[in-house]
XYZ file of C-alpha atoms in Angstrom:
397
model
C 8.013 30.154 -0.296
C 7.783 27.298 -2.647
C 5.139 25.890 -1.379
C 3.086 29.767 -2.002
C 4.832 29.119 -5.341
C 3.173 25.626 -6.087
C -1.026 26.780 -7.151
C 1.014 29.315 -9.796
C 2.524 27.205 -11.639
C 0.169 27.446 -14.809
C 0.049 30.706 -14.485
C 3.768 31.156 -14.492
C 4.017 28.602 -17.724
C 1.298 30.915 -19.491
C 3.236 33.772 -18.747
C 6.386 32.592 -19.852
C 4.955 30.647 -22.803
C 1.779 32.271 -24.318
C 1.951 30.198 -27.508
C 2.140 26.846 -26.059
C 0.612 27.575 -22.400
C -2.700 27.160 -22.888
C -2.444 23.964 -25.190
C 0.172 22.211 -22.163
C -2.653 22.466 -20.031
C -5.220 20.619 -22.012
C -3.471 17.865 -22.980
C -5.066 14.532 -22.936
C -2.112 11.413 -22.709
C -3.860 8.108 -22.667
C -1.131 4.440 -22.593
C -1.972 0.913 -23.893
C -0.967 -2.287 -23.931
C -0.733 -3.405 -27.785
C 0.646 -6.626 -27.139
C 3.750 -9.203 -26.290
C 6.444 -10.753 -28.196
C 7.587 -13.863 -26.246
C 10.540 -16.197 -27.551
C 12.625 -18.415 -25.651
C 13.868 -17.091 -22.569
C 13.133 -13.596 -23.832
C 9.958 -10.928 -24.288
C 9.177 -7.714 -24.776
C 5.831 -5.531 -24.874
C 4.462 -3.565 -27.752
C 2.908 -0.382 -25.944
C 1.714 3.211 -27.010
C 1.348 6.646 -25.902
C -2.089 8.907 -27.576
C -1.427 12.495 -26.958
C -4.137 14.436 -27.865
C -4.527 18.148 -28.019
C -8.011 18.927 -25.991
C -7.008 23.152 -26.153
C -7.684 26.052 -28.700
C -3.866 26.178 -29.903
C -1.536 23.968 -31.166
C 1.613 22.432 -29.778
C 4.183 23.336 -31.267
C 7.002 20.543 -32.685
C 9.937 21.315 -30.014
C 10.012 22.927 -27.063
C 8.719 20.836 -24.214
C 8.939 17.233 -22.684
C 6.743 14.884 -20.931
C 8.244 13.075 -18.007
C 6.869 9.835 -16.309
C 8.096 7.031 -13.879
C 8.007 3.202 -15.288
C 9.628 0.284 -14.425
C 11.117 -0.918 -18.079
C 12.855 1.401 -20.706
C 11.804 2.224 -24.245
C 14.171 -0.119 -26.403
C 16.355 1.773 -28.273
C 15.392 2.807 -31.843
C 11.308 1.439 -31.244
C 9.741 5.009 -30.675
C 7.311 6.160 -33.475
C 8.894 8.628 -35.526
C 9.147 12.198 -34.279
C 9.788 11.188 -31.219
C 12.100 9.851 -28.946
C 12.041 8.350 -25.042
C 15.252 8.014 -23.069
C 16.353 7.363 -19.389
C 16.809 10.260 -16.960
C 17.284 8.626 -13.257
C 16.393 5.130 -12.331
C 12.584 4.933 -12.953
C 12.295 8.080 -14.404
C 11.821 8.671 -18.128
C 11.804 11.615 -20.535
C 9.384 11.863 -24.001
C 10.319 14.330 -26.109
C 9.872 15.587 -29.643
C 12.010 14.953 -32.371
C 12.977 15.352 -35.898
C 9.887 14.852 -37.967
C 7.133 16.015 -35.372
C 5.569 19.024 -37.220
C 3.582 20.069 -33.763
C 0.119 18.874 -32.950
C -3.180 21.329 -33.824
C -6.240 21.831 -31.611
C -8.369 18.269 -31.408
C -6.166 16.423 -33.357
C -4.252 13.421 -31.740
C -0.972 11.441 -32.320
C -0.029 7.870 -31.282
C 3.608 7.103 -30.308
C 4.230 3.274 -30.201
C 7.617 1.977 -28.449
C 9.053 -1.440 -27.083
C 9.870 -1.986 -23.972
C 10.115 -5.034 -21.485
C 7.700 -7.244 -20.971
C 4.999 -5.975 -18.588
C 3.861 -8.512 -15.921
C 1.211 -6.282 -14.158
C -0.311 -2.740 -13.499
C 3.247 -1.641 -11.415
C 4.867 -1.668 -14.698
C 2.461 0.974 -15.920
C 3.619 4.706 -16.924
C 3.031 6.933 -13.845
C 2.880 10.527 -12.534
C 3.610 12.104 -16.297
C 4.287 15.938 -16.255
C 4.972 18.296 -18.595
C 7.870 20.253 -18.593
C 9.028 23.657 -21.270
C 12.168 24.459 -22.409
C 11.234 28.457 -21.295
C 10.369 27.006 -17.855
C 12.876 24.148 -16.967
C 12.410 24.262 -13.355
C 8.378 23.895 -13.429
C 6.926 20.405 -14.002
C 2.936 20.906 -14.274
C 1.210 17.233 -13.924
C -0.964 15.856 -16.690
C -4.053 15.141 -15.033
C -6.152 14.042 -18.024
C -3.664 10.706 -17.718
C -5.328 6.675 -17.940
C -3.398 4.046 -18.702
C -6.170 1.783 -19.892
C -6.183 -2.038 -18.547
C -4.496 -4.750 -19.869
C -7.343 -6.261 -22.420
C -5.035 -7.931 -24.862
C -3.687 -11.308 -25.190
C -0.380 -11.562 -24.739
C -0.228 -14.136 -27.675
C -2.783 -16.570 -29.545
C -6.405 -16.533 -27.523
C -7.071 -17.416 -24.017
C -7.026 -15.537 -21.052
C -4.343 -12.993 -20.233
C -3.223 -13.227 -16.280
C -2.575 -9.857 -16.100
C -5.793 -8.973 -16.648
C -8.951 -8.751 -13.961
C -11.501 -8.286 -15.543
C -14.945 -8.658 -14.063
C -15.982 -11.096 -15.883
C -12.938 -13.740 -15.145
C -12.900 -12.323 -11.541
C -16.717 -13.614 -11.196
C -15.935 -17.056 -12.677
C -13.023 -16.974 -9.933
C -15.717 -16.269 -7.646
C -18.422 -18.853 -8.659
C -15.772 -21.667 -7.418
C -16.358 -20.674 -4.228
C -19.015 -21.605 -1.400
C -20.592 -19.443 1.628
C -19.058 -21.327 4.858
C -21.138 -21.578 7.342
C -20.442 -20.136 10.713
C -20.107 -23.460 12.240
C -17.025 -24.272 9.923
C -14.980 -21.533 10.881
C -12.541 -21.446 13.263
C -13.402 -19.627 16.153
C -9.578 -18.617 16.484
C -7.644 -16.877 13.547
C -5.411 -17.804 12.393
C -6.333 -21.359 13.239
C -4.826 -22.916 16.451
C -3.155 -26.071 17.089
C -5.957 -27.285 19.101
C -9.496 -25.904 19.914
C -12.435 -28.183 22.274
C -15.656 -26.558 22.590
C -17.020 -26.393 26.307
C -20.127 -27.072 27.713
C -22.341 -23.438 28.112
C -21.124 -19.547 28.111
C -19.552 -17.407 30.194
C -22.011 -14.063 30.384
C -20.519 -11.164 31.893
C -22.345 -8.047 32.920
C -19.657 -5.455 34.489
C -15.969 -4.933 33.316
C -14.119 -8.261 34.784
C -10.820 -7.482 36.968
C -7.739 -8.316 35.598
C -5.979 -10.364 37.533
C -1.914 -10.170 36.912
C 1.701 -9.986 37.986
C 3.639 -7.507 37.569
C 5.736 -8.587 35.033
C 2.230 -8.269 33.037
C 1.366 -5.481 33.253
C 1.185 -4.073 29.653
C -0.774 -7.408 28.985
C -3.436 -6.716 31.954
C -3.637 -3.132 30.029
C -4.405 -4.580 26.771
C -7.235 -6.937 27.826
C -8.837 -4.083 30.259
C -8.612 -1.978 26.496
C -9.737 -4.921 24.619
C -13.018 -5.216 27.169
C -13.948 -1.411 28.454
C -16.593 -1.262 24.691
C -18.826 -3.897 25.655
C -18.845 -2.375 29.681
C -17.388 1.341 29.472
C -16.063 1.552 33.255
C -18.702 -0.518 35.244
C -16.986 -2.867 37.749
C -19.506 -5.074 39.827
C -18.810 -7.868 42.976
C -18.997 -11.076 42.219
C -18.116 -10.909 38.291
C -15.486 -13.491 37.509
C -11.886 -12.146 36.534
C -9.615 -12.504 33.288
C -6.617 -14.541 34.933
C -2.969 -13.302 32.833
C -0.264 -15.990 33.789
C 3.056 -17.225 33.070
C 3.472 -20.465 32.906
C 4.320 -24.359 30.704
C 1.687 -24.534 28.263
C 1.656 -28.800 27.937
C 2.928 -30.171 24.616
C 4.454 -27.452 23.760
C 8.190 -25.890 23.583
C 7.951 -22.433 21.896
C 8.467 -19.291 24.152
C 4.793 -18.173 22.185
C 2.570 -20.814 23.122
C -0.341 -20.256 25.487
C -3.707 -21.941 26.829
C -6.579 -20.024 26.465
C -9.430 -21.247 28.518
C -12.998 -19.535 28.857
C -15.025 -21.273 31.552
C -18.548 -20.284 32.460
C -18.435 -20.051 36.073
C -14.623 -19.421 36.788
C -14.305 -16.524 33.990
C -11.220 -16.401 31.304
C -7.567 -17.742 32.204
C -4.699 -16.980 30.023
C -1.550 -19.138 30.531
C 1.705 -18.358 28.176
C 5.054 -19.636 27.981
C 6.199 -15.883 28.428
C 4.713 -12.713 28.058
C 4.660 -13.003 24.318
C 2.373 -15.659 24.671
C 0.034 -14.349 26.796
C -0.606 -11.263 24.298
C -1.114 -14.001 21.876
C -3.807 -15.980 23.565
C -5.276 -12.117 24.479
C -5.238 -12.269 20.574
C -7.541 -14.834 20.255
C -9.533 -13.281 23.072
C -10.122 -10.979 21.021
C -11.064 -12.912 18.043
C -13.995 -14.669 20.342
C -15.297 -10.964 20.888
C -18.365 -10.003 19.368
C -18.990 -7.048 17.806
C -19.176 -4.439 20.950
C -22.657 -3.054 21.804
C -22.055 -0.629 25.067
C -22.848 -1.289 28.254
C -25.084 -4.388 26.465
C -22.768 -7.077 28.345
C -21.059 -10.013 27.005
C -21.381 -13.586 26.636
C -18.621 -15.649 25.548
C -18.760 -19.230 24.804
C -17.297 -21.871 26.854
C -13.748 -22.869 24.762
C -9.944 -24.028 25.125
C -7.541 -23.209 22.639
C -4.009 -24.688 22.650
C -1.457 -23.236 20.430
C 1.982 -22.318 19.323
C 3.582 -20.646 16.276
C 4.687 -23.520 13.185
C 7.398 -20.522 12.547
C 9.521 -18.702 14.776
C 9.776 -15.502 12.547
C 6.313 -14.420 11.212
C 7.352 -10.729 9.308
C 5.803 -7.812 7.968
C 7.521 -5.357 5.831
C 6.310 -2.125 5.624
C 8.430 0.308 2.909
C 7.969 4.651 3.753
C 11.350 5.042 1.607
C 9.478 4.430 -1.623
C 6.341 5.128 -0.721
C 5.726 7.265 2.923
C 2.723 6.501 5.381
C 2.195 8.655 8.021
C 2.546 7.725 11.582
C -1.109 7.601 12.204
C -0.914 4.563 9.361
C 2.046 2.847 10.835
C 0.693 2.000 14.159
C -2.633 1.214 12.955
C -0.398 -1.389 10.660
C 1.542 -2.355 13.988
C -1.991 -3.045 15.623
C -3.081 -5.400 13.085
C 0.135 -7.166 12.540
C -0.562 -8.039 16.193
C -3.912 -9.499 15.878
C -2.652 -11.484 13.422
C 0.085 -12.721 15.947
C 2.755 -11.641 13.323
C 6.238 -11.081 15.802
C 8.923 -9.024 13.529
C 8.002 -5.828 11.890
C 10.294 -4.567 9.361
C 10.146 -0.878 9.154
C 11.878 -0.127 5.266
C 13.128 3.785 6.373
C 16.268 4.281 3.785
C 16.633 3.640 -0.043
C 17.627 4.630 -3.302
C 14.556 6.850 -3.546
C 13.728 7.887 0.300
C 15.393 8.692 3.587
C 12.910 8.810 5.880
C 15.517 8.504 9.193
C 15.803 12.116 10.965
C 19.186 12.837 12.009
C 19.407 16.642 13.716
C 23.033 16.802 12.905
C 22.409 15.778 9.264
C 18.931 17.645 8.338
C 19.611 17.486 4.713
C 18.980 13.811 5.150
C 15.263 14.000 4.995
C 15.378 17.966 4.315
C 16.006 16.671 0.755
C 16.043 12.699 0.778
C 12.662 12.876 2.373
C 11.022 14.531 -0.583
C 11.176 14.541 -4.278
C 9.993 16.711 -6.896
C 10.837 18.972 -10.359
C 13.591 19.701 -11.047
C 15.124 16.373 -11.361
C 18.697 18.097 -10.924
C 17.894 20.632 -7.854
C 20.040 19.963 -4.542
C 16.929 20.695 -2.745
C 14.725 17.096 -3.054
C 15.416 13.621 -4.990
C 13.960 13.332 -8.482
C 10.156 11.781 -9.004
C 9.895 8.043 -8.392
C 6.943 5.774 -8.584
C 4.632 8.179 -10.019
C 4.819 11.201 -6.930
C 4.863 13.767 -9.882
C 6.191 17.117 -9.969
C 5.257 18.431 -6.791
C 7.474 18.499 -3.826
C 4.222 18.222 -1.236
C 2.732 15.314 -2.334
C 2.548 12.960 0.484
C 4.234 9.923 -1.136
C 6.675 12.256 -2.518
């Protein structure tokens, strides 16, 4: 039902407020950066709201708020006159008129300045603002004529602001830098301990066995995976296999390493220190692959690569309490957190603003800690955070 509810809501504020309806829905809110004040140990930034009345009636001077989600508070007593901002719920924030806002007419426009802490980057931007009338309480209807224009201020005296990317200091970044040629890279990322280029390449025409133990097998299914593009499922006698083994990898102690070894006539043989290692040297396998072309064959060139990990815990955090991914995202993440032979995934499922953990005996867990929404006090979702808006659907909501 609230979800038939949601394409209404206009509607339903125009019905329940004709006189200020139709100018809610055509307002404009831009936010700028006017500037720092930096002292000591302390700073602050000077910024500003424009709201500007795009519709055919005026807004009147109470009756309505505009919520948003921000990092840093408006200082206390630094909003423009007629108006006031104060905290609702962690990042959450309320604007609202006051004493000495006489309303705004059609195409006119009013700038609200404030202080607030200093801002470091774009995250510490207003997001997700929504209106929100005192007739309609429950109904938060987003402002989509919203821009919070870049950072193109200094924060003090002249020179260039490091907040700021602007094309033309991100092309001066850019002229520093060369074209490598092919025959500089590493043929392994990220680069191994030790790589010696054979003589000639190993061509392959058919899908090579895989030749393994049983211990690995989920290996010997990732390198028949990694392979079947370049062959689809043509198998031919006399091709030379892709060896998987278990073994010491010389000069080296961590459970990781590995020996990767492509010859031309006796094919590719894989030795790690343990399982884990042998997915890593499958790794760099892979990173040796060129792009596939079906059923066009492939020729690898003759190499051995001897490496380890420098660190024993190489982590990746990825946060769905704050800000969901789907599952679809996740284990395309988990795939290239492997390439990049990264061994601890930290999966961020509970916060303050998300539980994303289902628990069939507890359903209001992610019944409501799973989404957020308008209203801010309803027992039914968490408030906005981080911009999600209004709307109970939205996906990072």
């Amino acid at each position: 039902m609230r979800n038939r509810l949601l394409p209404a809501l206009p509607v339903l504020l125009l019905t329940l407020a004709p006189s200020i309806g139709a100018a809610q829905t055509a307002l404009q809110l831009r936010w700028e950066l006017v500037g720092d004040s930096i002292a000591h140990d302390w700073g602050a930034s000077r910024a500003a709201f424009t709201l500007t009345n795009r519709g055919t009636k005026p807004l009147p001077p109470t009756g309505w708020a505009i919520y948003f989600n921000a990092l840093h508070s408006a200082d206390t007593g630094s909003v423009g006159s007629g108006f006031i901002i104060e905290d609702v719920i962690a990042d959450l924030h309320r604007l609202a008129p006051a004493a000495g806002f006489a309303g705004l007419a059609p195409g006119a426009s009013i700038r609200i300045p404030y202080v607030t802490g200093l801002l470091l980057n774009r995250s510490f931007v207003p997001q997700g603002p929504y209106i929100v009338l005192d007739e309609a309480k429950d109904v938060g209807v987003p402002l989509n004529d919203y821009v919070a224009l870049p950072f193109e201020r200094p924060p003090q005296g002249t020179g260039h602001d490091p907040r700021v990317v602007t094309p033309e200091h991100q092309f001066t970044l850019d002229s520093a830098t060369r074209a490598i040629p092919a025959s500089e890279l590493p043929p392994v990322f990220p680069t191994p301990v030790e790589v010696t280029a054979g003589a000639g390449a190993l061509r392959l025409a058919a899908l090579p066995p895989v030749e393994a133990a049983e211990a690995l097998k989920n290996e010997a299914a990732f390198a028949a995976e990694y392979l079947r593009p370049y062959f689809g499922t043509t198998r031919k006698a006399g091709v030379p296999p892709l060896r998987l083994e278990v073994g010491p990898v010389e000069g080296q102690t961590s459970p990781e390493a590995y020996t990767l070894v492509v010859d031309s006539v006796q094919g590719v043989r894989i030795v790690g220190a343990s399982p884990a290692g042998v997915f890593y040297g499958l790794q760099s396998l892979r990173s040796l692959l060129p792009a596939p072309t079906p059923r066009a064959g492939l020729v690898l060139p003759a190499i051995r690569v001897v490496d380890a990990p420098r660190f024993g815990y190489r982590g990746f955090l990825l946060d769905v309490a704050r800000n969901f991914h789907p599952k679809p995202a996740v284990l395309r993440t988990l795939d290239l957190i492997a390439r990049y032979k990264l061994n601890v995934f930290h999966l961020h499922l509970t916060d303050d603003e998300g539980w994303r953990i289902e628990i069939p005996s507890l359903p209001e867990l992610t019944a409501v800690g799973a989404r957020r929404g308008h209203p801010i006090d309803s027992d039914r979702h968490l408030p906005p955070a981080f911009g999600s808006g209004p709307a109970v659907d939205r996906p990072w909501g």
